Tab-separated table of C-alpha atoms and ligand atoms in Angstrom:
chain	number	residue	atom	x	y	z
A	1	MET	CA	94.453	114.116	87.712
A	2	GLN	CA	95.489	112.889	91.141
A	3	ILE	CA	99.099	112.059	91.949
A	4	GLY	CA	99.653	109.466	94.634
A	5	VAL	CA	102.085	107.168	96.368
A	6	HIS	CA	101.981	103.549	97.461
A	7	GLY	CA	101.944	103.127	101.249
A	8	LEU	CA	104.943	100.789	101.242
A	9	VAL	CA	107.189	103.764	100.493
A	10	PHE	CA	106.661	104.699	104.138
A	11	THR	CA	105.711	101.628	106.168
A	12	GLY	CA	105.214	97.882	105.940
A	13	THR	CA	102.374	97.763	108.480
A	14	PHE	CA	98.983	99.404	108.190
A	15	ASP	CA	97.557	99.375	111.682
A	16	GLU	CA	96.650	102.806	113.099
A	17	SER	CA	100.271	103.675	113.798
A	18	GLY	CA	101.389	102.562	110.334
A	19	LEU	CA	98.549	104.490	108.732
A	20	ARG	CA	99.633	107.611	110.602
A	21	THR	CA	103.167	107.230	109.245
A	22	ALA	CA	101.968	106.620	105.670
A	23	ILE	CA	99.482	109.504	105.685
A	24	ALA	CA	101.966	111.986	107.160
A	25	GLY	CA	104.601	110.941	104.622
A	26	THR	CA	102.164	111.198	101.720
A	27	LYS	CA	101.153	114.715	102.757
A	28	GLU	CA	104.704	115.874	103.496
A	29	ALA	CA	105.956	114.756	100.059
A	30	GLY	CA	103.217	116.719	98.282
A	31	PHE	CA	100.998	113.924	96.964
A	32	ASP	CA	97.194	114.054	96.650
A	33	LEU	CA	96.402	110.465	97.516
A	34	LEU	CA	97.634	107.396	99.360
A	35	GLU	CA	97.370	103.971	97.748
A	36	LEU	CA	96.683	101.570	100.574
A	37	PRO	CA	97.762	97.933	100.167
A	38	LEU	CA	94.767	95.793	101.154
A	39	MET	CA	96.371	92.356	101.319
A	40	ASP	CA	94.089	91.640	104.299
A	41	PRO	CA	91.044	93.882	103.876
A	42	PHE	CA	89.302	92.223	106.839
A	43	ALA	CA	91.913	93.839	109.109
A	44	VAL	CA	91.284	97.381	107.860
A	45	ASP	CA	88.725	99.822	109.274
A	46	GLY	CA	87.722	101.932	106.262
A	47	ALA	CA	85.942	104.541	108.361
A	48	LEU	CA	89.080	105.102	110.442
A	49	VAL	CA	91.165	105.446	107.259
A	50	ARG	CA	88.687	108.023	105.969
A	51	ARG	CA	88.835	110.120	109.166
A	52	MET	CA	92.637	110.065	109.212
A	53	LEU	CA	92.845	111.047	105.524
A	54	ASP	CA	90.269	113.818	105.931
A	55	ASP	CA	92.415	115.351	108.663
A	56	HIS	CA	95.184	115.792	106.082
A	57	GLY	CA	93.066	116.676	103.060
A	58	LEU	CA	94.075	113.459	101.270
A	59	THR	CA	92.120	110.780	99.392
A	60	MET	CA	92.860	107.101	98.945
A	61	THR	CA	92.872	104.243	96.479
A	62	ALA	CA	93.577	100.606	97.270
A	63	SER	CA	95.450	97.770	95.622
A	64	LEU	CA	96.187	94.168	96.368
A	65	GLY	CA	97.586	90.984	94.930
A	66	LEU	CA	95.688	87.795	95.747
A	67	ASP	CA	97.577	84.843	97.198
A	68	ALA	CA	97.254	81.186	96.146
A	69	ALA	CA	94.528	80.464	98.716
A	70	HIS	CA	92.417	83.276	97.204
A	71	ASP	CA	93.239	82.759	93.522
A	72	LEU	CA	90.242	84.074	91.582
A	73	SER	CA	91.480	82.196	88.492
A	74	SER	CA	91.638	78.841	90.262
A	75	GLU	CA	89.726	75.934	88.735
A	76	ASP	CA	88.823	74.947	92.300
A	77	PRO	CA	85.508	76.728	92.988
A	78	ALA	CA	86.191	77.050	96.729
A	79	THR	CA	89.519	78.821	96.123
A	80	SER	CA	88.049	81.200	93.553
A	81	ARG	CA	85.118	81.860	95.880
A	82	ALA	CA	87.525	82.666	98.754
A	83	GLY	CA	89.161	85.246	96.490
A	84	GLU	CA	85.800	86.731	95.623
A	85	THR	CA	84.877	87.030	99.303
A	86	LEU	CA	88.162	88.800	100.036
A	87	LEU	CA	87.638	91.190	97.109
A	88	GLU	CA	84.067	91.924	98.217
A	89	ARG	CA	85.503	93.096	101.536
A	90	ALA	CA	88.197	95.103	99.701
A	91	VAL	CA	85.519	96.903	97.680
A	92	ASP	CA	83.648	97.691	100.893
A	93	VAL	CA	86.795	99.049	102.589
A	94	VAL	CA	87.496	101.368	99.646
A	95	ALA	CA	83.914	102.647	99.753
A	96	GLU	CA	84.076	103.151	103.552
A	97	ALA	CA	87.345	105.054	103.146
A	98	GLY	CA	85.826	107.318	100.484
A	99	GLY	CA	87.961	105.891	97.669
A	100	ARG	CA	86.923	105.301	94.071
A	101	HIS	CA	89.547	102.836	92.829
A	102	LEU	CA	90.490	99.244	93.608
A	103	CYS	CA	93.330	97.906	91.479
A	104	GLY	CA	96.233	95.468	91.345
A	105	VAL	CA	96.404	91.741	90.711
A	106	ILE	CA	92.763	91.141	91.611
A	107	TYR	CA	92.076	88.553	88.869
A	108	SER	CA	94.620	85.815	89.784
A	109	ALA	CA	97.159	85.070	92.463
A	110	MET	CA	100.222	87.318	92.384
A	111	GLN	CA	102.838	84.614	91.989
A	112	LYS	CA	104.946	82.665	89.538
A	113	TYR	CA	102.746	80.043	87.862
A	114	ALA	CA	104.152	76.751	86.574
A	115	ALA	CA	101.760	76.586	83.587
A	116	PRO	CA	99.650	78.895	81.410
A	117	ALA	CA	96.222	80.006	82.613
A	118	THR	CA	93.490	77.592	81.543
A	119	PRO	CA	90.243	78.596	79.793
A	120	ALA	CA	88.264	77.355	82.813
A	121	GLY	CA	90.429	79.386	85.187
A	122	ARG	CA	90.071	82.531	83.089
A	123	ALA	CA	86.314	82.002	82.909
A	124	ALA	CA	86.066	81.605	86.701
A	125	SER	CA	87.999	84.833	87.201
A	126	ALA	CA	85.942	86.716	84.606
A	127	ALA	CA	82.644	85.569	86.125
A	128	ALA	CA	83.717	86.586	89.629
A	129	LEU	CA	84.938	89.958	88.342
A	130	ARG	CA	81.551	90.590	86.731
A	131	ARG	CA	79.817	90.030	90.072
A	132	LEU	CA	82.392	92.159	91.923
A	133	ALA	CA	82.057	94.917	89.338
A	134	ASP	CA	78.331	95.193	90.052
A	135	ARG	CA	79.017	95.516	93.776
A	136	ALA	CA	81.792	98.039	93.114
A	137	ALA	CA	79.671	100.122	90.735
A	138	ALA	CA	76.917	100.361	93.345
A	139	ALA	CA	79.536	101.691	95.792
A	140	GLY	CA	81.060	104.133	93.278
A	141	VAL	CA	84.279	102.100	93.001
A	142	THR	CA	86.045	101.316	89.709
A	143	LEU	CA	87.970	98.035	89.315
A	144	SER	CA	91.221	98.138	87.331
A	145	LEU	CA	93.216	94.999	86.518
A	146	GLU	CA	96.976	95.494	86.813
A	147	VAL	CA	98.929	94.071	83.889
A	148	VAL	CA	102.033	92.519	85.453
A	149	ASN	CA	105.061	90.576	84.277
A	150	ARG	CA	105.132	86.832	83.586
A	151	TYR	CA	106.619	85.995	86.990
A	152	GLU	CA	103.643	87.509	88.834
A	153	THR	CA	100.646	86.194	86.853
A	154	ASN	CA	99.864	83.948	83.896
A	155	VAL	CA	96.661	85.788	82.881
A	156	ILE	CA	97.632	89.239	81.525
A	157	ASN	CA	101.252	90.291	80.864
A	158	THR	CA	100.709	92.971	78.183
A	159	ALA	CA	98.173	95.728	77.611
A	160	ARG	CA	96.754	93.946	74.581
A	161	ALA	CA	96.357	90.721	76.532
A	162	GLY	CA	94.636	92.828	79.162
A	163	LEU	CA	92.216	94.232	76.593
A	164	ARG	CA	91.404	90.717	75.401
A	165	PHE	CA	90.697	89.644	78.973
A	166	LEU	CA	88.463	92.681	79.485
A	167	GLU	CA	86.393	91.381	76.574
A	168	GLU	CA	86.067	88.045	78.383
A	169	VAL	CA	84.968	89.881	81.513
A	170	GLY	CA	82.550	92.066	79.579
A	171	HIS	CA	81.690	94.633	82.243
A	172	ASP	CA	81.933	98.406	81.876
A	173	ASN	CA	83.196	98.821	85.463
A	174	VAL	CA	86.337	96.694	84.899
A	175	HIS	CA	89.293	98.451	83.277
A	176	LEU	CA	93.088	98.300	82.886
A	177	HIS	CA	95.873	99.329	85.236
A	178	LEU	CA	99.329	99.736	83.647
A	179	ASP	CA	102.617	99.847	85.568
A	180	THR	CA	105.812	101.116	83.926
A	181	TYR	CA	107.964	98.597	85.840
A	182	HIS	CA	106.048	95.661	84.366
A	183	MET	CA	105.703	97.289	80.924
A	184	ASN	CA	109.480	97.700	80.793
A	185	ILE	CA	109.814	93.907	81.122
A	186	GLU	CA	107.040	92.744	78.806
A	187	GLU	CA	105.955	95.398	76.281
A	188	SER	CA	107.533	96.304	72.934
A	189	GLY	CA	107.641	99.950	73.990
A	190	MET	CA	106.157	102.422	76.449
A	191	LEU	CA	103.950	104.440	74.080
A	192	GLU	CA	101.955	101.896	72.076
A	193	PRO	CA	100.410	100.057	75.057
A	194	VAL	CA	99.069	103.337	76.442
A	195	LEU	CA	97.549	104.237	73.060
A	196	ASP	CA	96.142	100.715	72.710
A	197	ALA	CA	94.573	100.855	76.170
A	198	GLY	CA	93.054	104.275	75.457
A	199	ASP	CA	89.973	104.994	77.524
A	200	ARG	CA	90.112	101.535	79.128
A	201	LEU	CA	93.179	102.752	81.069
A	202	ARG	CA	91.920	103.906	84.446
A	203	TYR	CA	94.936	103.491	86.755
A	204	VAL	CA	98.698	103.975	86.426
A	205	HIS	CA	101.704	102.922	88.510
A	206	ILE	CA	104.973	104.759	87.985
A	207	GLY	CA	107.885	102.502	88.881
A	208	GLU	CA	111.525	102.382	87.794
A	209	SER	CA	113.092	99.249	86.249
A	210	HIS	CA	114.634	98.269	89.618
A	211	ARG	CA	111.738	99.802	91.618
A	212	GLY	CA	114.012	102.421	93.180
A	213	TYR	CA	114.517	106.171	92.533
A	214	LEU	CA	112.773	107.380	89.371
A	215	GLY	CA	115.202	108.329	86.629
A	216	THR	CA	117.997	105.995	87.745
A	217	GLY	CA	116.933	102.939	85.730
A	218	SER	CA	116.027	101.991	82.171
A	219	VAL	CA	112.308	102.888	81.947
A	220	ASP	CA	111.518	105.236	79.036
A	221	PHE	CA	109.292	107.611	81.001
A	222	GLY	CA	109.309	110.190	78.187
A	223	SER	CA	107.340	107.912	75.873
A	224	PHE	CA	105.013	106.752	78.619
A	225	PHE	CA	104.003	110.255	79.726
A	226	ARG	CA	103.540	111.334	76.069
A	227	GLY	CA	101.134	108.439	75.740
A	228	LEU	CA	99.151	109.578	78.764
A	229	ALA	CA	98.855	113.084	77.289
A	230	ARG	CA	97.891	111.697	73.901
A	231	ILE	CA	94.943	109.707	75.262
A	232	GLY	CA	93.857	112.505	77.620
A	233	TYR	CA	94.405	110.297	80.667
A	234	ASP	CA	93.078	111.892	83.855
A	235	GLY	CA	92.973	109.015	86.354
A	236	PRO	CA	95.281	108.380	89.307
A	237	VAL	CA	99.061	108.347	88.696
A	238	VAL	CA	100.699	106.555	91.602
A	239	PHE	CA	104.380	106.181	92.482
A	240	GLU	CA	105.397	102.689	93.493
A	241	SER	CA	108.787	101.820	94.958
A	242	PHE	CA	110.099	99.098	97.199
A	243	SER	CA	113.269	98.638	99.206
A	244	SER	CA	114.339	96.194	101.878
A	245	ALA	CA	114.506	99.280	104.113
A	246	VAL	CA	110.689	99.040	104.480
A	247	VAL	CA	109.373	95.505	104.816
A	248	SER	CA	105.822	94.166	104.536
A	249	ALA	CA	105.368	90.583	105.687
A	250	SER	CA	102.812	89.954	102.937
A	251	LEU	CA	104.300	91.908	100.024
A	252	SER	CA	108.093	92.195	100.135
A	253	ASN	CA	108.907	88.509	99.653
A	254	THR	CA	106.225	88.052	96.977
A	255	LEU	CA	107.711	90.945	94.999
A	256	GLY	CA	111.301	89.769	95.486
A	257	ILE	CA	112.472	92.845	97.370
A	258	TRP	CA	115.895	91.586	98.438
A	259	ARG	CA	117.938	94.761	98.010
A	260	ASN	CA	118.147	98.073	99.761
A	261	LEU	CA	117.646	100.650	96.965
A	262	TRP	CA	116.925	103.561	99.321
A	263	ASP	CA	116.563	104.189	103.017
A	264	ASP	CA	115.080	107.701	102.960
A	265	SER	CA	111.321	107.397	102.425
A	266	ALA	CA	110.742	111.152	102.680
A	267	GLY	CA	113.458	112.110	100.197
A	268	LEU	CA	112.441	109.359	97.755
A	269	ALA	CA	108.768	110.359	97.896
A	270	ALA	CA	109.363	114.093	97.503
A	271	HIS	CA	111.607	113.396	94.505
A	272	ALA	CA	108.996	111.136	92.897
A	273	ASN	CA	106.239	113.707	93.444
A	274	ARG	CA	108.313	116.357	91.636
A	275	PHE	CA	109.414	113.919	88.902
A	276	ILE	CA	105.841	112.887	88.063
A	277	ARG	CA	104.334	116.375	88.230
A	278	ASP	CA	107.150	117.876	86.128
A	279	ARG	CA	106.655	115.306	83.371
A	280	LEU	CA	102.879	115.554	83.369
A	281	ARG	CA	103.144	119.345	83.064
A	282	ALA	CA	105.702	119.083	80.271
A	283	VAL	CA	103.642	116.700	78.110
A	284	GLU	CA	100.552	118.883	78.605
A	285	THR	CA	102.261	121.583	76.566
A	286	ILE	CA	102.597	119.267	73.558
A	287	ALA	CA	98.964	120.176	72.824
A	288	LEU	CA	100.189	123.708	72.047
A	289	HIS	CA	102.767	122.620	69.459
B	1	LIG	MN1	102.281	98.100	90.322
């Protein structure tokens, strides 16, 4: 299992200087991998990312949330196609950087919708994901769809809705990505969705109910980590946290990061690394009981 951290814990910009900050922070806190936000994958040099990570013995994954102009679930073919083109580049960046996972809200725009998703919109997204999944599989990259709360997509808000959508997609290189922050809003508990997802769960975000320090909110991490142990999960487990202390032009406003929940990236990250590893180790021993 690889334990990682989202780049926005350290910096809101991912040019070479921002990358240096994020990679140094990731290493210093004790993580194995950096999750790179790829909101604009055309601006990222995957080969450079790979060299910089190699220097620190780290690996990477990537995530993104599409915007309205690149909404894969749009009924407008040009908009959906623009999303597909952006995701093709994102897949290529991950492959160039030596990563094996692309995740996040890669099936719709990451935004509040004013109406439910339509069958035609879902079908457009599913068809594009099938094509992207072929490209990703050829590059050794797995696609995982992040189940997020109702204010950030209208396509999949629960693990079971995610599983139903995976059936519509119908490709064995497209899986689920669960995030404890979103689960805490939408699910009936933290254990059942993990068990339901089972081997379709290929990516995990660990976030607190207010997206700040782990253990200071209302997320039932005990149940969630038991679920991971129960299904034998061994994919990436990535800490995600946001504060107005670190601002990304493309992400912070979309996610509604209006408050300053921490201003010490290094302390926050080191704490999260310990928190996650301690819990994963503890639930491992349940197999001995
Ligand atoms: Mn997340």
